[in-house]
Short mmCIF file of C-alpha atoms and ligand atoms in Angstrom, two decimals:
data_model
loop_
_atom_site.label_atom_id
_atom_site.label_comp_id
_atom_site.label_asym_id
_atom_site.label_seq_id
_atom_site.Cartn_x
_atom_site.Cartn_y
_atom_site.Cartn_z
CA MET L 165 91.26 113.01 94.22
CA GLU L 166 94.56 111.29 93.64
CA ILE L 167 94.88 108.10 95.70
CA VAL L 168 97.64 108.20 98.31
CA LYS L 169 99.59 104.96 97.87
CA ASN L 170 101.87 102.58 99.74
CA TYR L 171 105.62 102.91 99.22
CA ILE L 172 107.21 99.49 99.05
CA ASN L 173 110.72 98.71 97.80
CA GLY L 174 110.96 102.18 96.26
CA VAL L 175 107.67 101.88 94.32
CA TRP L 176 104.43 103.79 94.96
CA LYS L 177 101.61 101.28 94.58
CA GLU L 178 98.02 100.66 95.55
CA SER L 179 97.00 97.82 97.85
CA VAL L 180 96.22 94.44 96.31
CA SER L 181 92.73 94.97 97.79
CA GLY L 182 92.03 97.64 95.14
CA LYS L 183 90.06 99.39 97.89
CA THR L 184 90.45 102.90 99.22
CA GLU L 185 89.49 104.78 102.36
CA GLU L 186 88.40 108.39 102.64
CA VAL L 187 90.23 110.69 105.04
CA ILE L 188 87.80 113.03 106.80
CA GLY L 189 88.77 116.55 107.86
CA PRO L 190 87.46 117.21 111.39
CA ALA L 191 86.93 120.96 110.82
CA ASP L 192 83.77 120.31 108.74
CA GLY L 193 83.51 116.57 108.11
CA SER L 194 84.53 116.90 104.45
CA VAL L 195 86.67 114.42 102.53
CA ILE L 196 90.25 115.76 102.36
CA GLY L 197 92.03 112.72 100.94
CA VAL L 198 91.70 109.18 99.65
CA VAL L 199 94.22 106.53 100.67
CA THR L 200 94.78 102.96 99.60
CA ASP L 201 93.37 100.47 102.11
CA SER L 202 95.91 97.70 102.61
CA LEU L 203 95.51 94.02 103.32
CA PRO L 204 97.85 91.70 105.25
CA GLN L 205 99.52 90.75 101.92
CA ASP L 206 100.67 94.37 101.47
CA ALA L 207 102.16 94.38 104.98
CA GLU L 208 103.93 91.10 104.24
CA GLU L 209 105.31 92.45 100.95
CA ALA L 210 106.67 95.51 102.79
CA ILE L 211 108.30 93.34 105.47
CA ALA L 212 109.92 91.21 102.74
CA ALA L 213 111.28 94.38 101.10
CA ALA L 214 112.74 95.62 104.40
CA LYS L 215 114.22 92.20 105.09
CA LYS L 216 115.90 92.09 101.67
CA SER L 217 117.14 95.64 102.14
CA PHE L 218 118.74 94.87 105.52
CA TYR L 219 120.00 91.31 105.09
CA THR L 220 120.74 91.07 101.33
CA ASP L 221 121.22 94.49 99.71
CA ARG L 222 122.76 96.05 102.85
CA THR L 223 123.02 99.45 101.07
CA TRP L 224 121.80 101.56 104.00
CA ARG L 225 123.21 99.40 106.76
CA ASP L 226 126.73 99.39 105.24
CA MET L 227 126.72 103.02 104.16
CA PRO L 228 129.35 105.03 106.09
CA GLY L 229 127.77 106.95 108.96
CA VAL L 230 128.74 110.30 107.43
CA ALA L 231 126.93 109.43 104.18
CA ARG L 232 123.83 108.29 106.06
CA ALA L 233 123.94 111.53 108.04
CA GLY L 234 124.05 113.45 104.75
CA ILE L 235 120.75 111.90 103.67
CA LEU L 236 119.12 112.58 107.03
CA TYR L 237 120.30 116.22 106.92
CA ARG L 238 118.79 116.44 103.42
CA ILE L 239 115.48 115.07 104.75
CA ALA L 240 115.52 117.79 107.45
CA GLU L 241 116.14 120.42 104.77
CA LEU L 242 113.28 119.08 102.65
CA ILE L 243 110.94 119.15 105.67
CA ASP L 244 111.85 122.83 106.11
CA GLU L 245 111.35 123.55 102.39
CA ASN L 246 107.90 121.91 102.52
CA ALA L 247 107.01 123.23 105.97
CA HIS L 248 103.89 125.13 104.99
CA ASP L 249 102.40 122.25 103.00
CA LEU L 250 103.14 119.74 105.79
CA ALA L 251 101.66 122.03 108.47
CA VAL L 252 98.50 122.68 106.47
CA THR L 253 98.16 118.94 105.85
CA ASP L 254 98.29 118.14 109.57
CA THR L 255 95.91 120.99 110.40
CA LEU L 256 93.33 119.76 107.88
CA ASP L 257 93.82 116.10 108.81
CA ASN L 258 94.12 116.30 112.61
CA GLY L 259 92.31 119.59 113.28
CA LYS L 260 95.02 121.33 115.31
CA PRO L 261 95.54 125.12 114.98
CA LEU L 262 97.96 125.95 112.16
CA ARG L 263 100.56 127.52 114.47
CA GLU L 264 100.68 124.27 116.50
CA ALA L 265 101.16 122.26 113.29
CA GLU L 266 103.94 124.66 112.24
CA GLY L 267 105.64 124.01 115.57
CA ASP L 268 105.36 120.24 114.96
CA VAL L 269 106.97 120.55 111.50
CA SER L 270 109.85 122.58 112.86
CA ASP L 271 110.37 119.98 115.65
CA ALA L 272 110.23 117.21 113.02
CA ALA L 273 113.10 118.77 111.04
CA GLU L 274 115.05 119.29 114.25
CA CYS L 275 114.59 115.63 115.16
CA PHE L 276 116.16 114.50 111.84
CA ARG L 277 119.04 116.97 112.32
CA TYR L 278 119.62 115.77 115.87
CA TYR L 279 119.93 112.11 114.84
CA ALA L 280 121.96 112.96 111.72
CA GLY L 281 124.40 114.62 114.13
CA LEU L 282 124.65 111.51 116.31
CA ILE L 283 125.37 108.95 113.56
CA ASP L 284 129.03 109.70 113.11
CA LYS L 285 129.67 109.84 116.86
CA PRO L 286 129.33 106.16 117.71
CA GLU L 287 129.66 105.19 121.35
CA GLY L 288 131.31 102.02 122.55
CA GLY L 289 133.40 100.78 125.42
CA ALA L 290 136.68 98.96 125.99
CA TYR L 291 137.58 97.15 129.21
CA ALA L 292 140.89 95.52 130.08
CA THR L 293 140.15 92.35 132.07
CA ASN L 294 142.28 89.72 133.69
CA ASN L 295 140.24 87.17 135.58
CA GLY L 296 140.47 83.38 135.48
CA PHE L 297 140.75 83.37 131.68
CA GLY L 298 143.91 85.49 131.45
CA GLU L 299 144.56 88.93 130.01
CA MET L 300 141.84 90.08 127.63
CA LEU L 301 140.46 93.19 126.04
CA ASN L 302 136.68 93.43 125.96
CA MET L 303 135.09 95.85 123.50
CA THR L 304 131.46 96.76 122.96
CA VAL L 305 130.11 97.99 119.64
CA LYS L 306 126.62 99.08 118.57
CA GLU L 307 124.86 97.48 115.59
CA PRO L 308 121.42 98.09 114.04
CA VAL L 309 118.66 95.78 115.28
CA GLY L 310 117.58 94.74 111.76
CA VAL L 311 114.03 94.99 110.40
CA CYS L 312 111.94 97.41 112.48
CA ALA L 313 108.17 97.89 112.33
CA GLN L 314 106.71 101.20 113.48
CA ILE L 315 103.09 102.20 114.19
CA THR L 316 101.91 105.70 115.10
CA PRO L 317 98.74 107.46 116.33
CA TRP L 318 96.94 110.48 114.90
CA ASN L 319 97.51 113.17 117.51
CA TYR L 320 100.88 114.43 116.20
CA PRO L 321 100.80 112.79 112.76
CA LEU L 322 104.09 114.08 111.33
CA LEU L 323 106.01 114.52 114.57
CA MET L 324 105.27 111.07 116.05
CA SER L 325 106.41 109.57 112.73
CA CYS L 326 109.69 111.49 112.87
CA TRP L 327 110.36 110.57 116.51
CA LYS L 328 110.40 106.95 115.34
CA LEU L 329 111.84 107.20 111.82
CA ALA L 330 114.83 109.46 112.49
CA PRO L 331 116.59 107.35 115.17
CA CYS L 332 115.65 104.07 113.47
CA LEU L 333 117.19 105.18 110.16
CA ALA L 334 120.17 106.81 111.89
CA ALA L 335 121.05 103.47 113.48
CA GLY L 336 121.13 101.79 110.03
CA ASN L 337 117.96 99.70 110.25
CA SER L 338 115.46 98.98 107.48
CA LEU L 339 111.82 99.46 108.37
CA VAL L 340 108.12 99.13 107.67
CA PHE L 341 105.80 101.90 108.83
CA LYS L 342 102.06 102.32 109.43
CA PRO L 343 100.58 105.70 110.38
CA SER L 344 97.11 106.01 111.90
CA SER L 345 94.39 105.72 109.25
CA LYS L 346 92.73 108.75 110.90
CA ALA L 347 95.59 111.10 109.91
CA PRO L 348 97.98 109.48 107.41
CA LEU L 349 98.53 112.26 104.88
CA SER L 350 101.59 114.10 106.21
CA THR L 351 103.48 110.84 106.76
CA ALA L 352 102.85 109.84 103.13
CA LYS L 353 104.29 113.23 102.09
CA LEU L 354 107.31 112.60 104.32
CA PHE L 355 108.01 109.33 102.47
CA HIS L 356 108.04 111.30 99.19
CA LEU L 357 110.73 113.46 100.77
CA PHE L 358 112.70 110.31 101.72
CA GLU L 359 112.67 109.33 98.05
CA GLU L 360 113.76 112.81 96.99
CA ALA L 361 116.57 112.80 99.57
CA GLY L 362 117.97 109.58 98.08
CA LEU L 363 117.11 107.03 100.76
CA PRO L 364 117.86 103.65 99.09
CA ALA L 365 114.81 101.70 97.88
CA GLY L 366 113.52 99.16 100.41
CA THR L 367 115.05 100.94 103.43
CA ALA L 368 111.79 102.59 104.55
CA ASN L 369 108.46 101.10 103.45
CA LEU L 370 105.06 102.67 104.04
CA VAL L 371 101.83 100.69 104.38
CA LEU L 372 98.51 102.53 104.77
CA GLY L 373 95.62 100.76 106.43
CA SER L 374 93.99 99.52 109.59
CA GLY L 375 95.51 98.15 112.75
CA SER L 376 93.99 94.73 112.21
CA ASN L 377 95.10 94.36 108.57
CA VAL L 378 98.55 95.94 108.79
CA GLY L 379 99.65 96.68 112.38
CA ASN L 380 98.81 93.23 113.59
CA VAL L 381 100.83 91.60 110.78
CA PHE L 382 103.82 93.76 111.78
CA ALA L 383 103.50 92.68 115.42
CA GLU L 384 103.18 88.98 114.65
CA SER L 385 105.75 88.68 111.86
CA GLU L 386 108.70 86.38 112.53
CA ASP L 387 110.71 88.51 110.07
CA VAL L 388 110.43 91.67 112.13
CA ASP L 389 113.24 92.10 114.68
CA MET L 390 111.74 95.03 116.58
CA ILE L 391 108.40 96.78 116.85
CA THR L 392 107.88 100.29 118.19
CA PHE L 393 104.36 101.50 118.81
CA THR L 394 102.78 104.74 119.97
CA GLY L 395 99.11 104.58 120.83
CA SER L 396 96.65 103.39 123.45
CA THR L 397 97.63 101.11 126.31
CA LYS L 398 95.05 98.50 125.26
CA VAL L 399 96.43 98.13 121.72
CA GLY L 400 100.00 98.31 123.10
CA GLN L 401 99.31 95.36 125.37
CA GLY L 402 98.07 93.36 122.37
CA ILE L 403 101.22 94.25 120.44
CA ALA L 404 103.44 93.10 123.30
CA ARG L 405 101.58 89.77 123.36
CA ALA L 406 101.85 89.33 119.58
CA ALA L 407 105.53 90.28 119.65
CA ALA L 408 106.26 87.44 122.06
CA GLY L 409 106.10 84.95 119.14
CA ASN L 410 109.67 85.59 118.01
CA LEU L 411 110.56 87.68 121.09
CA LYS L 412 111.14 90.74 118.95
CA LYS L 413 112.33 93.85 120.76
CA VAL L 414 109.39 96.05 121.80
CA GLY L 415 109.16 99.80 122.36
CA LEU L 416 105.80 101.12 123.61
CA GLU L 417 104.73 104.76 124.10
CA LEU L 418 101.24 104.52 125.55
CA GLY L 419 98.50 106.46 127.29
CA GLY L 420 98.50 108.69 130.32
CA LYS L 421 96.41 110.43 132.96
CA SER L 422 99.02 112.85 134.16
CA PRO L 423 98.76 115.17 137.17
CA VAL L 424 99.61 118.84 137.54
CA VAL L 425 100.15 119.57 141.24
CA ILE L 426 99.65 123.19 142.30
CA PHE L 427 100.63 124.59 145.69
CA ASP L 428 99.17 127.67 147.41
CA ASP L 429 102.36 129.70 146.95
CA CYS L 430 102.29 129.62 143.13
CA ASP L 431 102.04 132.61 140.83
CA LEU L 432 98.31 132.21 140.14
CA GLU L 433 98.17 133.83 136.69
CA ALA L 434 101.18 131.86 135.39
CA ALA L 435 99.89 128.62 136.91
CA VAL L 436 96.47 129.05 135.25
CA GLU L 437 98.24 129.51 131.89
CA TRP L 438 100.30 126.33 132.37
CA VAL L 439 97.22 124.34 133.37
CA MET L 440 95.45 125.53 130.22
CA ILE L 441 98.40 124.54 128.05
CA GLY L 442 98.47 121.19 129.85
CA ILE L 443 94.89 120.31 128.97
CA PHE L 444 93.75 122.42 125.99
CA PHE L 445 96.87 122.30 123.79
CA ASN L 446 96.14 120.09 120.74
CA GLY L 447 92.57 119.81 122.07
CA GLY L 448 93.78 117.77 125.04
CA GLN L 449 94.70 114.99 122.62
CA VAL L 450 98.19 114.71 124.03
CA CYS L 451 99.52 111.57 125.72
CA SER L 452 101.25 113.73 128.34
CA ALA L 453 98.26 116.08 128.84
CA THR L 454 97.93 116.98 132.52
CA SER L 455 94.28 116.01 132.71
CA ARG L 456 94.17 115.83 136.52
CA LEU L 457 94.58 119.14 138.34
CA ILE L 458 95.60 118.45 141.96
CA ILE L 459 95.33 121.72 143.82
CA GLN L 460 96.03 122.86 147.40
CA ASP L 461 92.92 123.88 149.31
CA GLY L 462 94.10 127.43 150.18
CA ILE L 463 94.21 128.57 146.55
CA HIS L 464 91.48 126.31 145.18
CA ASP L 465 88.57 128.78 144.96
CA ALA L 466 90.53 131.70 143.46
CA PHE L 467 92.27 129.39 141.00
CA ILE L 468 89.13 127.65 139.71
CA LYS L 469 87.35 130.99 139.34
CA ARG L 470 90.21 132.40 137.21
CA LEU L 471 90.55 129.15 135.23
CA ALA L 472 86.83 129.12 134.41
CA GLU L 473 86.97 132.78 133.30
CA LYS L 474 89.87 132.11 130.97
CA ALA L 475 88.57 128.77 129.68
CA SER L 476 85.25 130.31 128.71
CA LYS L 477 87.10 132.92 126.62
CA VAL L 478 89.03 130.34 124.59
CA THR L 479 88.37 130.82 120.87
CA ILE L 480 87.12 127.73 119.01
CA GLY L 481 87.16 127.17 115.26
CA PRO L 482 88.80 125.47 112.27
CA GLY L 483 92.53 124.97 112.70
CA MET L 484 93.25 127.00 109.55
CA GLU L 485 91.82 130.10 111.31
CA ASN L 486 94.32 129.68 114.14
CA PRO L 487 91.87 129.62 117.06
CA ASP L 488 92.95 128.67 120.60
CA LEU L 489 91.19 125.32 120.19
CA GLY L 490 90.51 123.37 116.99
CA PRO L 491 88.18 120.40 116.48
CA VAL L 492 89.00 116.98 117.90
CA VAL L 493 90.19 114.45 115.35
CA SER L 494 86.99 112.60 114.40
CA GLU L 495 83.31 112.16 115.05
CA ASP L 496 84.04 108.96 117.02
CA GLN L 497 86.54 110.77 119.21
CA MET L 498 84.06 113.62 119.78
CA ASN L 499 81.34 111.17 120.81
CA LYS L 500 83.72 109.34 123.13
CA ILE L 501 84.68 112.61 124.86
CA LEU L 502 81.02 113.72 125.15
CA SER L 503 80.18 110.36 126.67
CA TYR L 504 82.91 110.88 129.31
CA ILE L 505 81.45 114.33 130.05
CA ARG L 506 78.04 112.75 130.65
CA THR L 507 79.71 110.17 132.91
CA GLY L 508 81.37 112.97 134.93
CA ILE L 509 78.01 114.62 135.51
CA GLU L 510 76.40 111.30 136.48
CA GLU L 511 79.28 110.56 138.85
CA GLY L 512 78.54 113.82 140.69
CA ALA L 513 81.48 115.97 139.64
CA GLU L 514 80.69 119.70 139.41
CA LEU L 515 80.76 121.04 135.85
CA VAL L 516 82.47 124.43 136.13
CA CYS L 517 82.59 125.33 132.44
CA GLY L 518 82.13 123.80 129.00
CA GLY L 519 80.60 120.36 128.79
CA LYS L 520 79.03 120.56 125.33
CA ARG L 521 79.68 120.13 121.65
CA TYR L 522 80.43 123.54 120.12
CA THR L 523 78.34 124.37 117.04
CA GLU L 524 78.45 128.18 116.79
CA ASN L 525 80.09 130.34 114.10
CA GLY L 526 79.74 127.74 111.35
CA CYS L 527 81.22 124.92 113.44
CA ASP L 528 78.09 122.75 113.32
CA LYS L 529 79.49 120.31 110.75
CA GLY L 530 82.81 119.77 112.53
CA TYR L 531 83.79 117.97 115.73
CA TYR L 532 84.28 120.70 118.31
CA ILE L 533 84.06 120.45 122.08
CA GLU L 534 84.04 123.31 124.57
CA PRO L 535 86.95 123.47 127.04
CA THR L 536 85.56 121.59 130.01
CA VAL L 537 86.47 121.67 133.71
CA PHE L 538 85.05 119.36 136.38
CA ASP L 539 85.62 120.39 140.00
CA HIS L 540 85.18 118.44 143.26
CA CYS L 541 86.13 115.15 141.68
CA SER L 542 87.02 112.09 143.74
CA PRO L 543 89.76 109.56 142.98
CA ASP L 544 87.36 106.72 142.18
CA MET L 545 85.52 108.58 139.37
CA ARG L 546 86.03 107.31 135.82
CA ILE L 547 86.79 110.84 134.61
CA VAL L 548 89.72 110.84 137.08
CA LYS L 549 90.96 107.32 136.34
CA GLU L 550 90.57 106.90 132.57
CA GLU L 551 92.30 108.67 129.70
CA ILE L 552 89.68 110.86 127.97
CA PHE L 553 92.02 112.34 125.33
CA GLY L 554 90.08 115.57 124.89
CA PRO L 555 89.80 119.07 126.43
CA VAL L 556 88.42 117.83 129.75
CA LEU L 557 90.08 118.61 133.09
CA SER L 558 89.26 116.89 136.41
CA VAL L 559 90.09 118.75 139.63
CA LEU L 560 91.04 117.13 142.96
CA THR L 561 91.95 119.06 146.14
CA PHE L 562 94.63 118.34 148.78
CA HIS L 563 95.84 119.83 152.05
CA THR L 564 99.27 118.32 152.73
CA GLU L 565 102.23 117.55 150.46
CA GLU L 566 101.86 113.83 151.28
CA GLU L 567 98.22 113.91 150.12
CA ALA L 568 99.29 115.61 146.89
CA VAL L 569 101.86 112.90 146.14
CA ALA L 570 99.41 110.12 146.97
CA LEU L 571 96.74 111.59 144.66
CA ALA L 572 99.26 112.22 141.85
CA ASN L 573 100.46 108.62 141.93
CA ASP L 574 96.98 107.12 142.27
CA THR L 575 96.84 106.03 138.62
CA GLU L 576 97.74 103.01 136.53
CA TYR L 577 99.62 105.33 134.17
CA GLY L 578 103.02 106.97 134.64
CA LEU L 579 103.80 109.08 131.63
CA ALA L 580 104.17 112.65 132.91
CA GLY L 581 103.52 115.11 135.72
CA ALA L 582 104.00 118.79 136.58
CA VAL L 583 104.58 120.59 139.88
CA ILE L 584 103.99 124.32 140.31
CA THR L 585 105.27 126.10 143.43
CA ARG L 586 107.67 128.89 144.40
CA ASP L 587 109.36 126.57 146.94
CA GLY L 588 112.28 125.02 145.04
CA ALA L 589 113.08 122.27 147.52
CA ARG L 590 109.44 121.19 147.65
CA ALA L 591 109.21 121.24 143.85
CA LEU L 592 112.14 118.85 143.60
CA ARG L 593 110.96 116.68 146.50
CA VAL L 594 107.48 116.18 145.03
CA THR L 595 108.81 115.69 141.51
CA ARG L 596 111.18 112.97 142.73
CA GLU L 597 108.18 111.19 144.28
CA LEU L 598 106.14 111.19 141.04
CA ARG L 599 106.10 107.74 139.42
CA ALA L 600 106.34 109.17 135.90
CA GLY L 601 108.94 109.37 133.15
CA ILE L 602 108.52 113.00 132.09
CA THR L 603 108.17 115.77 134.69
CA TRP L 604 108.01 119.55 134.67
CA ILE L 605 108.64 122.12 137.41
CA ASN L 606 106.90 125.49 137.03
CA CYS L 607 105.93 124.63 133.47
CA ASP L 608 103.82 121.99 131.70
CA GLN L 609 104.39 120.18 128.37
CA PRO L 610 107.70 121.56 126.98
CA THR L 611 109.38 118.72 125.04
CA PHE L 612 112.84 118.51 123.45
CA CYS L 613 114.41 115.90 121.18
CA GLN L 614 117.60 116.08 123.29
CA ALA L 615 115.86 114.56 126.36
CA PRO L 616 114.45 111.01 126.71
CA TRP L 617 110.68 110.55 126.42
CA GLY L 618 108.68 107.64 127.83
CA GLY L 619 106.61 106.33 130.68
CA TYR L 620 106.51 104.23 133.83
CA LYS L 621 103.80 101.67 134.60
CA LYS L 622 101.11 101.23 131.90
CA SER L 623 102.43 104.24 129.96
CA GLY L 624 105.01 102.17 128.16
CA ILE L 625 108.34 100.44 127.78
CA GLY L 626 111.55 102.11 126.63
CA ARG L 627 112.37 105.69 125.68
CA GLU L 628 112.19 107.77 122.52
CA LEU L 629 114.28 110.83 121.63
CA SER L 630 117.78 111.67 122.96
CA VAL L 631 120.82 109.38 122.78
CA GLN L 632 118.74 106.79 124.64
CA GLY L 633 116.20 106.86 121.80
CA LEU L 634 118.97 105.95 119.32
CA ASP L 635 120.16 103.19 121.63
CA GLU L 636 116.73 101.55 121.55
CA TYR L 637 117.25 100.89 117.81
CA GLN L 638 120.67 99.32 118.37
CA GLU L 639 121.94 96.03 119.69
CA THR L 640 125.07 96.00 121.82
CA LYS L 641 127.69 93.41 120.94
CA GLN L 642 130.63 92.51 123.15
CA ILE L 643 133.86 91.31 121.57
CA ASN L 644 136.38 89.56 123.82
CA ILE L 645 139.95 89.48 122.56
CA ASN L 646 142.44 87.10 124.12
CA LEU L 647 145.73 89.01 124.19
CA HIS L 648 147.74 85.77 124.57
CA PRO L 649 146.18 83.30 122.11
CA GLU L 650 149.28 81.11 122.17
CA ASN L 651 149.12 80.74 125.92
CA PRO L 652 145.68 79.78 127.17
CA VAL L 653 145.32 80.07 130.90
CA GLY L 654 142.28 79.51 133.05
CA TRP L 655 140.83 77.65 135.95
CA TYR L 656 140.90 74.32 134.11
CA VAL L 657 144.62 74.60 133.10
CA HIS L 658 146.96 73.23 135.79
P1 NAD S 712 95.31 103.50 119.00
O1 NAD S 712 95.97 102.59 119.96
O2 NAD S 712 93.87 103.32 118.74
O3 NAD S 712 96.02 103.44 117.57
C1 NAD S 712 97.41 103.68 117.42
C2 NAD S 712 97.89 102.99 116.16
O4 NAD S 712 97.77 101.58 116.33
C3 NAD S 712 97.11 103.33 114.90
O5 NAD S 712 98.00 103.43 113.81
C4 NAD S 712 96.17 102.15 114.76
O6 NAD S 712 95.75 101.93 113.44
C5 NAD S 712 97.07 101.02 115.23
N1 NAD S 712 96.36 99.82 115.69
C6 NAD S 712 95.08 99.71 116.13
N2 NAD S 712 94.81 98.41 116.44
C7 NAD S 712 95.94 97.71 116.20
C8 NAD S 712 96.29 96.33 116.32
N3 NAD S 712 95.43 95.42 116.79
N4 NAD S 712 97.54 95.94 116.00
C9 NAD S 712 98.44 96.86 115.58
N5 NAD S 712 98.16 98.16 115.40
C10 NAD S 712 96.93 98.59 115.73
O7 NAD S 712 95.64 104.98 119.53
P2 NAD S 712 95.16 106.36 118.87
O8 NAD S 712 93.72 106.56 119.20
O9 NAD S 712 95.61 106.46 117.47
O10 NAD S 712 96.05 107.40 119.71
C11 NAD S 712 95.73 107.84 120.98
C12 NAD S 712 96.53 107.10 122.03
O11 NAD S 712 97.92 107.24 121.78
C13 NAD S 712 96.32 107.67 123.41
O12 NAD S 712 96.16 106.63 124.34
C14 NAD S 712 97.61 108.44 123.68
O13 NAD S 712 97.92 108.61 125.03
C15 NAD S 712 98.61 107.59 122.97
N6 NAD S 712 99.82 108.35 122.66
C16 NAD S 712 100.97 108.11 123.40
C17 NAD S 712 102.12 108.85 123.17
C18 NAD S 712 103.37 108.64 123.99
O14 NAD S 712 104.40 109.17 123.61
N7 NAD S 712 103.32 107.90 125.10
C19 NAD S 712 102.12 109.82 122.16
C20 NAD S 712 100.96 110.03 121.42
C21 NAD S 712 99.81 109.29 121.68
#
């Protein structure tokens, strides 16, 4: 197999380590790729290339916005032209059903188009002031932050990369990038498309390898002006600590344990569908997965019965066969999820359906888990408090609206939440009470690049996507112009 290489200063090259790492496909445990396994020296070389690109060459940074937009539009076009290959790559690498991967690729192209469209519409302000210093005009302008480092997880390999790369490039930064070593292949293909689209050498540099050898160097480097990270809260906390060295800007998109709150008056069939999307989409490996079902007592029994019926009919198989549920990403992840299922049983939750590794129909070599629902959970259980990141739902019951809100907010996370009810005023009231950055009413999971994405509490710092997502990759400079330079006035002039 051809070795997938780093891309540094416009050159595809292997790590100085000379070592490689196999990429395992979760559908059957086979080797689907071989990537170079980088050392800290590779990360440092990439940072030096980005630094030279931003501070010395200045090709991308100084390029007129319209010309930069042209390259980003070309990248979007190339993503579309290579859509099938990119989708198959993510399906083989991550395990997700092909139609979900196709949706990710289409969203990835849209993300580049969205930010290409924003580049030539810069926002700034102008304020006429006349305080103790005399008549002035104050202007604000946006400038790129500088050298950005970006680190992504494996659950949406291509899409999470694009959520970071598109706004960062649009703003005129240079960057270094590390995808998850569990699913790096589509991101490496994306960097080939950057080259084909004419992105200047050194602007975007790719380093493949582990968090400790590469990600950590990014976080600690004094030459990196900003780090944006998507991944677990624990690693995110370490990155924030490491970033304190040179007080680089930090953007963190972290974990979640999001609630879906369902009231008695809901449309039961539709609500069951949304709950299933909320926990089984992408195998539950979604940061915003609504993994806690908080349901009103009057509808509880009918709802759980219908949910269990539908969950047990979910088709399971390799992503390429387009089942309802593919494998989870790796053997480690499967074992972690199975261990949480055992914990749930030990804690006394009632297993309503699922609960096992799935090995039928030729799935015995892959990493499949049955859709699992635990009922009669209590707030102190680990399966209610901790992010499992798999197809495992924990159910809690409430009687009053106040109880629902209290249960929903009883978490250290604050990424997302959904409310399902026919009562519009109540939907809005409860949603306003949720301490979470992304909320849904009468739906669960829809995501758009036009709207800001990010969490409260331990789910992160900052926002991705939307105009706000572009702003995160920009500094704001104020320029004060004295309109009467020949005539200084002020409190000290008498
Ligand atoms: P992870 O934290 O284990 O790894 C994420 C990335 O960080 C990987 O590229 C990894 O190699 C790297 N990394 C690991 N240790 C590092 C270190 N010490 N220094 C620097 N980098 C390091 O997370 P994961 O298992 O890949 O992804 C799952 C997590 O991501 C879940 O918690 C999920 O909720 C979260 N996530 C959040 C969002 C969001 O938008 N909030 C989106 C997707 C995933």
